[in-house]
Amino acid sequence: MTADLSKAAPTLSEYYSETKCTWCDGCGNYAIRTAVKMALVELSLHPWQVCLCYDIGCHGNASDKIQGYRFHGIHGRVIPFAAGVKLANMQLPVIAFGGDGATFSEGVGHLVHGVRSNYPITFILHNNADYGLTTGQASALTWQEQPMNWSPNGIPERTLASMELLFSLQPTFVARGFTGNIKLMTRILQAAIQHRGFAFVDMLQACPTYDHFATHTYLLERCYDANAEGHDPSNIQAAKALATQTDDRIACGILYQREDVPSFYERLVSRHDVATTCVEEVKRYDVSRYWRSLR
């Protein structure tokens, strides 16, 4: 007789990987990886009960540093892949990870349509305002007039107003965390993973090697838990104001959430009253007669 491992409570050690971390000392990716593992364990999810999808970048190096079903994609394309995984198996929680460079430059179209479609996935933005893996290039979210390795005079373009863009798409879940507060990140991720549709989580993190402006100390001094101060996540106008006003204080926590909007899958008429998942419907078909018709 074999033990039913699905009934055993998951532990952090199950997510342990033998692969050594190669992030710089002080990188926020360590904290995000820890919060992800803690959130999954607290939701009673084992590594084989979740799919983790990674984009290219420093954050993507976590793909072999945490156990589970993991996918490491190409630059800016993680959202459509994660959406496809989820739509194929709606019973599987799917978490996608992307950097601010890939997400708001190469992949900005996928982000727009991911939010617009309300795909039922969790998306975690590793936001350090630079391309760390390619040694300090400016991203679309790098601050104006900020010297970077490949733009010593500052970026010539305007910094993209990420939260203005996001709220213009009528999102159903927007949250913000920062890597100096693992407990807050864990709480946010638990809510995001259980959300009905597309959950956007902006994780502010310091890049100790190339980002010398939004440092860990800078974030510690400004980030606060807006929910603890009484913010109502159902108020979209208040949420947008908090998300976009970041000069003196930076609001974190669950900024906006609504559960009354059907996800993309729920709006598919062809899937109504279907009890099976798409992946369960995959089977072998004899296509020999179709090949013969092409001769």
PDB file of C-alpha atoms in Angstrom:
ATOM      1  CA  MET A   1       0.000   0.000   0.000  1.00  0.00           C
ATOM      2  CA  THR A   2       1.334   3.457  -0.936  1.00  0.00           C
ATOM      3  CA  ALA A   3       0.674   6.567   1.104  1.00  0.00           C
ATOM      4  CA  ASP A   4      -1.622   9.248  -0.294  1.00  0.00           C
ATOM      5  CA  LEU A   5       0.828  12.166  -0.281  1.00  0.00           C
ATOM      6  CA  SER A   6      -1.877  14.628  -1.322  1.00  0.00           C
ATOM      7  CA  LYS A   7      -3.405  14.325   2.163  1.00  0.00           C
ATOM      8  CA  ALA A   8      -0.161  15.207   3.945  1.00  0.00           C
ATOM      9  CA  ALA A   9       0.331  18.861   4.816  1.00  0.00           C
ATOM     10  CA  PRO A  10       2.889  20.526   2.513  1.00  0.00           C
ATOM     11  CA  THR A  11       6.113  21.883   3.966  1.00  0.00           C
ATOM     12  CA  LEU A  12       8.631  24.493   2.871  1.00  0.00           C
ATOM     13  CA  SER A  13      11.250  21.780   2.516  1.00  0.00           C
ATOM     14  CA  GLU A  14       9.273  20.227  -0.342  1.00  0.00           C
ATOM     15  CA  TYR A  15      10.053  23.313  -2.435  1.00  0.00           C
ATOM     16  CA  TYR A  16      13.780  23.093  -1.699  1.00  0.00           C
ATOM     17  CA  SER A  17      16.072  22.834  -4.714  1.00  0.00           C
ATOM     18  CA  GLU A  18      19.689  21.667  -4.714  1.00  0.00           C
ATOM     19  CA  THR A  19      20.542  24.318  -7.312  1.00  0.00           C
ATOM     20  CA  LYS A  20      22.597  27.118  -5.808  1.00  0.00           C
ATOM     21  CA  CYS A  21      21.274  30.663  -6.023  1.00  0.00           C
ATOM     22  CA  THR A  22      23.329  33.017  -8.173  1.00  0.00           C
ATOM     23  CA  TRP A  23      21.589  36.305  -7.391  1.00  0.00           C
ATOM     24  CA  CYS A  24      23.628  39.172  -6.023  1.00  0.00           C
ATOM     25  CA  ASP A  25      23.768  39.590  -2.253  1.00  0.00           C
ATOM     26  CA  GLY A  26      20.774  41.653  -1.174  1.00  0.00           C
ATOM     27  CA  CYS A  27      18.699  40.928  -4.295  1.00  0.00           C
ATOM     28  CA  GLY A  28      14.952  41.096  -3.698  1.00  0.00           C
ATOM     29  CA  ASN A  29      14.455  37.811  -5.558  1.00  0.00           C
ATOM     30  CA  TYR A  30      15.409  35.913  -2.411  1.00  0.00           C
ATOM     31  CA  ALA A  31      12.507  37.443  -0.504  1.00  0.00           C
ATOM     32  CA  ILE A  32      10.009  36.965  -3.340  1.00  0.00           C
ATOM     33  CA  ARG A  33      10.962  33.301  -3.697  1.00  0.00           C
ATOM     34  CA  THR A  34      10.503  32.848   0.055  1.00  0.00           C
ATOM     35  CA  ALA A  35       7.095  34.555   0.047  1.00  0.00           C
ATOM     36  CA  VAL A  36       5.923  32.418  -2.867  1.00  0.00           C
ATOM     37  CA  LYS A  37       6.873  29.216  -1.065  1.00  0.00           C
ATOM     38  CA  MET A  38       5.233  30.379   2.166  1.00  0.00           C
ATOM     39  CA  ALA A  39       2.012  31.350   0.368  1.00  0.00           C
ATOM     40  CA  LEU A  40       1.805  27.979  -1.401  1.00  0.00           C
ATOM     41  CA  VAL A  41       2.391  26.063   1.814  1.00  0.00           C
ATOM     42  CA  GLU A  42      -0.209  28.102   3.681  1.00  0.00           C
ATOM     43  CA  LEU A  43      -2.682  27.358   0.866  1.00  0.00           C
ATOM     44  CA  SER A  44      -1.912  23.640   1.344  1.00  0.00           C
ATOM     45  CA  LEU A  45      -0.444  23.300  -2.143  1.00  0.00           C
ATOM     46  CA  HIS A  46       2.292  20.759  -2.840  1.00  0.00           C
ATOM     47  CA  PRO A  47       4.886  21.413  -5.583  1.00  0.00           C
ATOM     48  CA  TRP A  48       3.055  19.068  -7.977  1.00  0.00           C
ATOM     49  CA  GLN A  49      -0.209  20.969  -7.498  1.00  0.00           C
ATOM     50  CA  VAL A  50       0.900  24.287  -9.010  1.00  0.00           C
ATOM     51  CA  CYS A  51       2.583  25.495 -12.199  1.00  0.00           C
ATOM     52  CA  LEU A  52       5.251  28.216 -11.999  1.00  0.00           C
ATOM     53  CA  CYS A  53       6.022  30.069 -15.247  1.00  0.00           C
ATOM     54  CA  TYR A  54       9.094  32.299 -15.554  1.00  0.00           C
ATOM     55  CA  ASP A  55      10.087  34.943 -18.082  1.00  0.00           C
ATOM     56  CA  ILE A  56      13.683  35.822 -18.962  1.00  0.00           C
ATOM     57  CA  GLY A  57      15.688  37.921 -16.505  1.00  0.00           C
ATOM     58  CA  CYS A  58      17.260  37.699 -13.079  1.00  0.00           C
ATOM     59  CA  HIS A  59      13.932  36.570 -11.629  1.00  0.00           C
ATOM     60  CA  GLY A  60      13.806  33.773 -14.212  1.00  0.00           C
ATOM     61  CA  ASN A  61      16.851  32.190 -12.618  1.00  0.00           C
ATOM     62  CA  ALA A  62      14.457  31.024  -9.900  1.00  0.00           C
ATOM     63  CA  SER A  63      12.992  28.470 -12.308  1.00  0.00           C
ATOM     64  CA  ASP A  64      15.466  25.815 -11.168  1.00  0.00           C
ATOM     65  CA  LYS A  65      15.739  27.029  -7.579  1.00  0.00           C
ATOM     66  CA  ILE A  66      12.305  25.951  -6.422  1.00  0.00           C
ATOM     67  CA  GLN A  67      10.728  22.525  -6.820  1.00  0.00           C
ATOM     68  CA  GLY A  68       7.516  22.071  -8.779  1.00  0.00           C
ATOM     69  CA  TYR A  69       6.232  22.117 -12.327  1.00  0.00           C
ATOM     70  CA  ARG A  70       8.225  24.975 -13.835  1.00  0.00           C
ATOM     71  CA  PHE A  71       8.448  26.598 -17.255  1.00  0.00           C
ATOM     72  CA  HIS A  72      11.165  29.043 -18.341  1.00  0.00           C
ATOM     73  CA  GLY A  73       9.999  30.903 -21.432  1.00  0.00           C
ATOM     74  CA  ILE A  74      11.246  33.594 -23.786  1.00  0.00           C
ATOM     75  CA  HIS A  75      11.473  37.321 -23.166  1.00  0.00           C
ATOM     76  CA  GLY A  76       8.149  39.046 -22.611  1.00  0.00           C
ATOM     77  CA  ARG A  77       6.023  35.997 -23.455  1.00  0.00           C
ATOM     78  CA  VAL A  78       5.277  34.372 -20.121  1.00  0.00           C
ATOM     79  CA  ILE A  79       1.670  35.603 -19.785  1.00  0.00           C
ATOM     80  CA  PRO A  80       0.233  33.851 -22.898  1.00  0.00           C
ATOM     81  CA  PHE A  81       1.979  30.622 -21.966  1.00  0.00           C
ATOM     82  CA  ALA A  82       0.681  30.752 -18.396  1.00  0.00           C
ATOM     83  CA  ALA A  83      -2.808  31.547 -19.683  1.00  0.00           C
ATOM     84  CA  GLY A  84      -2.671  28.519 -21.972  1.00  0.00           C
ATOM     85  CA  VAL A  85      -1.631  26.244 -19.111  1.00  0.00           C
ATOM     86  CA  LYS A  86      -4.494  27.496 -16.959  1.00  0.00           C
ATOM     87  CA  LEU A  87      -7.122  27.232 -19.683  1.00  0.00           C
ATOM     88  CA  ALA A  88      -6.019  23.665 -20.375  1.00  0.00           C
ATOM     89  CA  ASN A  89      -6.381  22.703 -16.714  1.00  0.00           C
ATOM     90  CA  MET A  90      -8.568  25.040 -14.707  1.00  0.00           C
ATOM     91  CA  GLN A  91      -7.971  22.969 -11.561  1.00  0.00           C
ATOM     92  CA  LEU A  92      -4.274  23.912 -11.544  1.00  0.00           C
ATOM     93  CA  PRO A  93      -3.141  27.172  -9.886  1.00  0.00           C
ATOM     94  CA  VAL A  94      -0.796  28.976 -12.297  1.00  0.00           C
ATOM     95  CA  ILE A  95       1.659  31.702 -11.291  1.00  0.00           C
ATOM     96  CA  ALA A  96       3.598  33.718 -13.863  1.00  0.00           C
ATOM     97  CA  PHE A  97       6.676  35.805 -13.082  1.00  0.00           C
ATOM     98  CA  GLY A  98       8.096  38.652 -15.171  1.00  0.00           C
ATOM     99  CA  GLY A  99      10.472  41.582 -14.804  1.00  0.00           C
ATOM    100  CA  ASP A 100       9.565  45.208 -15.419  1.00  0.00           C
ATOM    101  CA  GLY A 101      11.700  45.222 -18.561  1.00  0.00           C
ATOM    102  CA  ALA A 102      10.137  42.240 -20.292  1.00  0.00           C
ATOM    103  CA  THR A 103       6.629  43.045 -19.068  1.00  0.00           C
ATOM    104  CA  PHE A 104       6.413  46.727 -20.010  1.00  0.00           C
ATOM    105  CA  SER A 105       8.628  46.642 -23.101  1.00  0.00           C
ATOM    106  CA  GLU A 106       8.680  43.444 -25.191  1.00  0.00           C
ATOM    107  CA  GLY A 107       5.670  41.946 -23.433  1.00  0.00           C
ATOM    108  CA  VAL A 108       3.460  44.975 -22.850  1.00  0.00           C
ATOM    109  CA  GLY A 109       0.911  43.764 -25.411  1.00  0.00           C
ATOM    110  CA  HIS A 110       0.573  40.452 -23.610  1.00  0.00           C
ATOM    111  CA  LEU A 111       0.087  42.247 -20.300  1.00  0.00           C
ATOM    112  CA  VAL A 112      -2.630  44.464 -21.793  1.00  0.00           C
ATOM    113  CA  HIS A 113      -4.571  41.528 -23.173  1.00  0.00           C
ATOM    114  CA  GLY A 114      -3.933  39.394 -20.104  1.00  0.00           C
ATOM    115  CA  VAL A 115      -5.679  41.990 -17.934  1.00  0.00           C
ATOM    116  CA  ARG A 116      -8.310  42.706 -20.585  1.00  0.00           C
ATOM    117  CA  SER A 117      -9.140  39.027 -20.980  1.00  0.00           C
ATOM    118  CA  ASN A 118      -9.134  38.437 -17.215  1.00  0.00           C
ATOM    119  CA  TYR A 119      -7.226  35.201 -17.564  1.00  0.00           C
ATOM    120  CA  PRO A 120      -7.469  33.340 -14.232  1.00  0.00           C
ATOM    121  CA  ILE A 121      -3.760  33.423 -13.380  1.00  0.00           C
ATOM    122  CA  THR A 122      -1.522  35.200 -10.901  1.00  0.00           C
ATOM    123  CA  PHE A 123       1.125  37.491 -12.380  1.00  0.00           C
ATOM    124  CA  ILE A 124       4.027  38.672 -10.213  1.00  0.00           C
ATOM    125  CA  LEU A 125       5.981  41.657 -11.493  1.00  0.00           C
ATOM    126  CA  HIS A 126       9.583  41.744 -10.260  1.00  0.00           C
ATOM    127  CA  ASN A 127       9.898  45.513 -10.338  1.00  0.00           C
ATOM    128  CA  ASN A 128      13.415  46.894  -9.838  1.00  0.00           C
ATOM    129  CA  ALA A 129      13.253  49.528 -12.610  1.00  0.00           C
ATOM    130  CA  ASP A 130      16.100  48.078 -14.656  1.00  0.00           C
ATOM    131  CA  TYR A 131      17.279  45.125 -16.732  1.00  0.00           C
ATOM    132  CA  GLY A 132      19.534  43.510 -14.161  1.00  0.00           C
ATOM    133  CA  LEU A 133      20.526  40.427 -16.139  1.00  0.00           C
ATOM    134  CA  THR A 134      21.968  42.541 -18.963  1.00  0.00           C
ATOM    135  CA  THR A 135      23.972  44.651 -16.509  1.00  0.00           C
ATOM    136  CA  GLY A 136      21.906  47.694 -15.780  1.00  0.00           C
ATOM    137  CA  GLN A 137      20.042  48.752 -18.892  1.00  0.00           C
ATOM    138  CA  ALA A 138      17.169  51.163 -18.365  1.00  0.00           C
ATOM    139  CA  SER A 139      13.663  49.707 -18.632  1.00  0.00           C
ATOM    140  CA  ALA A 140      10.371  51.388 -19.458  1.00  0.00           C
ATOM    141  CA  LEU A 141       9.923  51.925 -15.707  1.00  0.00           C
ATOM    142  CA  THR A 142      13.359  53.466 -15.003  1.00  0.00           C
ATOM    143  CA  TRP A 143      12.987  56.889 -13.471  1.00  0.00           C
ATOM    144  CA  GLN A 144      13.373  59.981 -15.629  1.00  0.00           C
ATOM    145  CA  GLU A 145      16.874  61.508 -15.801  1.00  0.00           C
ATOM    146  CA  GLN A 146      18.311  58.524 -13.919  1.00  0.00           C
ATOM    147  CA  PRO A 147      21.775  57.574 -15.251  1.00  0.00           C
ATOM    148  CA  MET A 148      22.083  53.879 -16.098  1.00  0.00           C
ATOM    149  CA  ASN A 149      24.928  51.804 -17.506  1.00  0.00           C
ATOM    150  CA  TRP A 150      23.703  52.020 -21.087  1.00  0.00           C
ATOM    151  CA  SER A 151      22.072  55.453 -20.843  1.00  0.00           C
ATOM    152  CA  PRO A 152      24.484  57.568 -18.769  1.00  0.00           C
ATOM    153  CA  ASN A 153      22.518  60.737 -19.540  1.00  0.00           C
ATOM    154  CA  GLY A 154      19.183  59.246 -18.534  1.00  0.00           C
ATOM    155  CA  ILE A 155      16.495  57.757 -20.743  1.00  0.00           C
ATOM    156  CA  PRO A 156      15.301  59.928 -23.659  1.00  0.00           C
ATOM    157  CA  GLU A 157      11.791  58.436 -23.468  1.00  0.00           C
ATOM    158  CA  ARG A 158       9.173  59.237 -20.853  1.00  0.00           C
ATOM    159  CA  THR A 159       8.915  56.726 -18.024  1.00  0.00           C
ATOM    160  CA  LEU A 160       5.849  54.591 -18.565  1.00  0.00           C
ATOM    161  CA  ALA A 161       3.113  55.213 -15.973  1.00  0.00           C
ATOM    162  CA  SER A 162       2.568  51.545 -15.197  1.00  0.00           C
ATOM    163  CA  MET A 163      -0.305  51.863 -12.747  1.00  0.00           C
ATOM    164  CA  GLU A 164      -2.096  54.440 -14.891  1.00  0.00           C
ATOM    165  CA  LEU A 165      -1.933  51.938 -17.748  1.00  0.00           C
ATOM    166  CA  LEU A 166      -3.047  49.049 -15.587  1.00  0.00           C
ATOM    167  CA  PHE A 167      -6.091  50.799 -14.158  1.00  0.00           C
ATOM    168  CA  SER A 168      -7.141  51.965 -17.624  1.00  0.00           C
ATOM    169  CA  LEU A 169      -7.622  48.269 -18.492  1.00  0.00           C
ATOM    170  CA  GLN A 170     -10.307  47.735 -15.821  1.00  0.00           C
ATOM    171  CA  PRO A 171      -8.396  45.137 -13.780  1.00  0.00           C
ATOM    172  CA  THR A 172     -10.016  42.851 -11.228  1.00  0.00           C
ATOM    173  CA  PHE A 173      -7.052  42.499  -8.845  1.00  0.00           C
ATOM    174  CA  VAL A 174      -4.140  44.868  -8.208  1.00  0.00           C
ATOM    175  CA  ALA A 175      -1.736  44.516  -5.311  1.00  0.00           C
ATOM    176  CA  ARG A 176       1.694  45.818  -4.393  1.00  0.00           C
ATOM    177  CA  GLY A 177       4.305  44.403  -2.087  1.00  0.00           C
ATOM    178  CA  PHE A 178       7.950  45.089  -1.409  1.00  0.00           C
ATOM    179  CA  THR A 179      10.775  42.784  -0.548  1.00  0.00           C
ATOM    180  CA  GLY A 180      11.367  44.246   2.889  1.00  0.00           C
ATOM    181  CA  ASN A 181       8.132  42.712   4.193  1.00  0.00           C
ATOM    182  CA  ILE A 182       7.819  38.973   3.520  1.00  0.00           C
ATOM    183  CA  LYS A 183       4.742  38.623   5.732  1.00  0.00           C
ATOM    184  CA  LEU A 184       2.883  41.235   3.679  1.00  0.00           C
ATOM    185  CA  MET A 185       3.989  39.654   0.396  1.00  0.00           C
ATOM    186  CA  THR A 186       2.784  36.259   1.588  1.00  0.00           C
ATOM    187  CA  ARG A 187      -0.652  37.614   2.488  1.00  0.00           C
ATOM    188  CA  ILE A 188      -0.955  39.334  -0.889  1.00  0.00           C
ATOM    189  CA  LEU A 189       0.061  36.215  -2.793  1.00  0.00           C
ATOM    190  CA  GLN A 190      -2.431  34.032  -0.957  1.00  0.00           C
ATOM    191  CA  ALA A 191      -5.243  36.359  -2.023  1.00  0.00           C
ATOM    192  CA  ALA A 192      -3.892  36.638  -5.571  1.00  0.00           C
ATOM    193  CA  ILE A 193      -3.656  32.876  -6.081  1.00  0.00           C
ATOM    194  CA  GLN A 194      -7.257  32.448  -4.914  1.00  0.00           C
ATOM    195  CA  HIS A 195      -8.570  35.318  -7.067  1.00  0.00           C
ATOM    196  CA  ARG A 196     -11.173  34.518  -9.723  1.00  0.00           C
ATOM    197  CA  GLY A 197      -9.423  36.265 -12.627  1.00  0.00           C
ATOM    198  CA  PHE A 198      -6.148  37.983 -13.543  1.00  0.00           C
ATOM    199  CA  ALA A 199      -4.279  38.960 -10.373  1.00  0.00           C
ATOM    200  CA  PHE A 200      -1.569  41.585 -10.931  1.00  0.00           C
ATOM    201  CA  VAL A 201       0.981  41.793  -8.118  1.00  0.00           C
ATOM    202  CA  ASP A 202       3.619  44.536  -8.321  1.00  0.00           C
ATOM    203  CA  MET A 203       6.570  43.446  -6.179  1.00  0.00           C
ATOM    204  CA  LEU A 204       8.945  46.343  -5.584  1.00  0.00           C
ATOM    205  CA  GLN A 205      12.469  45.075  -5.123  1.00  0.00           C
ATOM    206  CA  ALA A 206      15.920  46.570  -4.847  1.00  0.00           C
ATOM    207  CA  CYS A 207      18.605  45.718  -7.386  1.00  0.00           C
ATOM    208  CA  PRO A 208      21.710  46.142  -5.230  1.00  0.00           C
ATOM    209  CA  THR A 209      24.103  46.131  -8.172  1.00  0.00           C
ATOM    210  CA  TYR A 210      22.540  48.397 -10.791  1.00  0.00           C
ATOM    211  CA  ASP A 211      19.641  50.300  -9.189  1.00  0.00           C
ATOM    212  CA  HIS A 212      21.143  53.009  -6.987  1.00  0.00           C
ATOM    213  CA  PHE A 213      17.946  55.051  -6.656  1.00  0.00           C
ATOM    214  CA  ALA A 214      15.088  52.764  -5.477  1.00  0.00           C
ATOM    215  CA  THR A 215      17.286  51.079  -2.892  1.00  0.00           C
ATOM    216  CA  HIS A 216      16.184  48.741  -0.122  1.00  0.00           C
ATOM    217  CA  THR A 217      16.490  51.598   2.386  1.00  0.00           C
ATOM    218  CA  TYR A 218      14.434  53.857   0.108  1.00  0.00           C
ATOM    219  CA  LEU A 219      11.634  51.283  -0.015  1.00  0.00           C
ATOM    220  CA  LEU A 220      11.746  50.565   3.717  1.00  0.00           C
ATOM    221  CA  GLU A 221      11.307  54.241   4.499  1.00  0.00           C
ATOM    222  CA  ARG A 222       8.306  54.731   2.176  1.00  0.00           C
ATOM    223  CA  CYS A 223       6.338  51.487   1.795  1.00  0.00           C
ATOM    224  CA  TYR A 224       3.392  50.902   4.121  1.00  0.00           C
ATOM    225  CA  ASP A 225       0.441  48.511   4.407  1.00  0.00           C
ATOM    226  CA  ALA A 226      -2.556  50.452   3.089  1.00  0.00           C
ATOM    227  CA  ASN A 227      -5.016  47.779   4.265  1.00  0.00           C
ATOM    228  CA  ALA A 228      -3.753  48.149   7.823  1.00  0.00           C
ATOM    229  CA  GLU A 229      -4.531  51.867   7.536  1.00  0.00           C
ATOM    230  CA  GLY A 230      -8.129  51.171   6.507  1.00  0.00           C
ATOM    231  CA  HIS A 231      -7.981  51.184   2.699  1.00  0.00           C
ATOM    232  CA  ASP A 232     -11.052  49.596   1.091  1.00  0.00           C
ATOM    233  CA  PRO A 233      -9.926  47.437  -1.906  1.00  0.00           C
ATOM    234  CA  SER A 234     -13.399  47.617  -3.474  1.00  0.00           C
ATOM    235  CA  ASN A 235     -13.042  51.365  -4.148  1.00  0.00           C
ATOM    236  CA  ILE A 236     -11.376  51.630  -7.565  1.00  0.00           C
ATOM    237  CA  GLN A 237     -10.897  55.404  -7.458  1.00  0.00           C
ATOM    238  CA  ALA A 238      -9.194  55.272  -4.072  1.00  0.00           C
ATOM    239  CA  ALA A 239      -7.121  52.317  -5.257  1.00  0.00           C
ATOM    240  CA  LYS A 240      -5.931  54.135  -8.370  1.00  0.00           C
ATOM    241  CA  ALA A 241      -5.030  57.211  -6.320  1.00  0.00           C
ATOM    242  CA  LEU A 242      -2.987  55.141  -3.881  1.00  0.00           C
ATOM    243  CA  ALA A 243      -1.301  53.169  -6.659  1.00  0.00           C
ATOM    244  CA  THR A 244      -0.194  56.230  -8.615  1.00  0.00           C
ATOM    245  CA  GLN A 245       0.782  58.598  -5.791  1.00  0.00           C
ATOM    246  CA  THR A 246       4.226  57.355  -4.818  1.00  0.00           C
ATOM    247  CA  ASP A 247       6.308  60.499  -4.247  1.00  0.00           C
ATOM    248  CA  ASP A 248       6.355  60.493  -0.441  1.00  0.00           C
ATOM    249  CA  ARG A 249       4.732  57.194   0.577  1.00  0.00           C
ATOM    250  CA  ILE A 250       4.171  53.986  -1.369  1.00  0.00           C
ATOM    251  CA  ALA A 251       0.936  52.122  -0.666  1.00  0.00           C
ATOM    252  CA  CYS A 252       1.261  48.341  -0.488  1.00  0.00           C
ATOM    253  CA  GLY A 253      -1.223  45.577   0.168  1.00  0.00           C
ATOM    254  CA  ILE A 254      -4.320  44.606  -1.806  1.00  0.00           C
ATOM    255  CA  LEU A 255      -5.140  47.872  -3.535  1.00  0.00           C
ATOM    256  CA  TYR A 256      -8.091  46.751  -5.663  1.00  0.00           C
ATOM    257  CA  GLN A 257     -10.146  43.587  -5.973  1.00  0.00           C
ATOM    258  CA  ARG A 258     -13.512  42.591  -7.354  1.00  0.00           C
ATOM    259  CA  GLU A 259     -14.788  39.031  -7.677  1.00  0.00           C
ATOM    260  CA  ASP A 260     -17.998  39.638  -9.657  1.00  0.00           C
ATOM    261  CA  VAL A 261     -16.328  39.662 -13.098  1.00  0.00           C
ATOM    262  CA  PRO A 262     -16.256  36.263 -14.862  1.00  0.00           C
ATOM    263  CA  SER A 263     -12.849  35.018 -15.967  1.00  0.00           C
ATOM    264  CA  PHE A 264     -11.998  34.367 -19.612  1.00  0.00           C
ATOM    265  CA  TYR A 265     -12.771  30.663 -19.240  1.00  0.00           C
ATOM    266  CA  GLU A 266     -16.125  31.332 -17.615  1.00  0.00           C
ATOM    267  CA  ARG A 267     -17.132  33.467 -20.602  1.00  0.00           C
ATOM    268  CA  LEU A 268     -16.403  30.700 -23.112  1.00  0.00           C
ATOM    269  CA  VAL A 269     -19.860  29.541 -24.207  1.00  0.00           C
ATOM    270  CA  SER A 270     -18.399  26.322 -25.599  1.00  0.00           C
ATOM    271  CA  ARG A 271     -17.212  25.308 -22.109  1.00  0.00           C
ATOM    272  CA  HIS A 272     -20.504  25.863 -20.332  1.00  0.00           C
ATOM    273  CA  ASP A 273     -21.826  22.665 -18.732  1.00  0.00           C
ATOM    274  CA  VAL A 274     -18.568  20.811 -19.543  1.00  0.00           C
ATOM    275  CA  ALA A 275     -17.334  18.900 -16.505  1.00  0.00           C
ATOM    276  CA  THR A 276     -13.922  17.860 -17.858  1.00  0.00           C
ATOM    277  CA  THR A 277     -10.861  20.030 -18.325  1.00  0.00           C
ATOM    278  CA  CYS A 278      -9.343  20.551 -21.761  1.00  0.00           C
ATOM    279  CA  VAL A 279      -6.288  18.493 -20.860  1.00  0.00           C
ATOM    280  CA  GLU A 280      -8.501  15.581 -19.840  1.00  0.00           C
ATOM    281  CA  GLU A 281     -10.069  15.633 -23.293  1.00  0.00           C
ATOM    282  CA  VAL A 282      -6.779  15.095 -25.104  1.00  0.00           C
ATOM    283  CA  LYS A 283      -6.636  11.684 -26.780  1.00  0.00           C
ATOM    284  CA  ARG A 284      -5.249   9.938 -29.832  1.00  0.00           C
ATOM    285  CA  TYR A 285      -6.994  10.405 -33.154  1.00  0.00           C
ATOM    286  CA  ASP A 286      -6.492   8.441 -36.357  1.00  0.00           C
ATOM    287  CA  VAL A 287      -5.713  11.109 -38.963  1.00  0.00           C
ATOM    288  CA  SER A 288      -4.532   8.732 -41.690  1.00  0.00           C
ATOM    289  CA  ARG A 289      -7.561   9.388 -43.890  1.00  0.00           C
ATOM    290  CA  TYR A 290      -6.897  13.118 -43.734  1.00  0.00           C
ATOM    291  CA  TRP A 291      -3.288  12.571 -44.789  1.00  0.00           C
ATOM    292  CA  ARG A 292      -4.461  10.426 -47.714  1.00  0.00           C
ATOM    293  CA  SER A 293      -6.761  13.212 -48.878  1.00  0.00           C
ATOM    294  CA  LEU A 294      -3.717  15.481 -49.225  1.00  0.00           C
ATOM    295  CA  ARG A 295      -1.932  13.214 -51.667  1.00  0.00           C
TER     296      ARG A 295
END
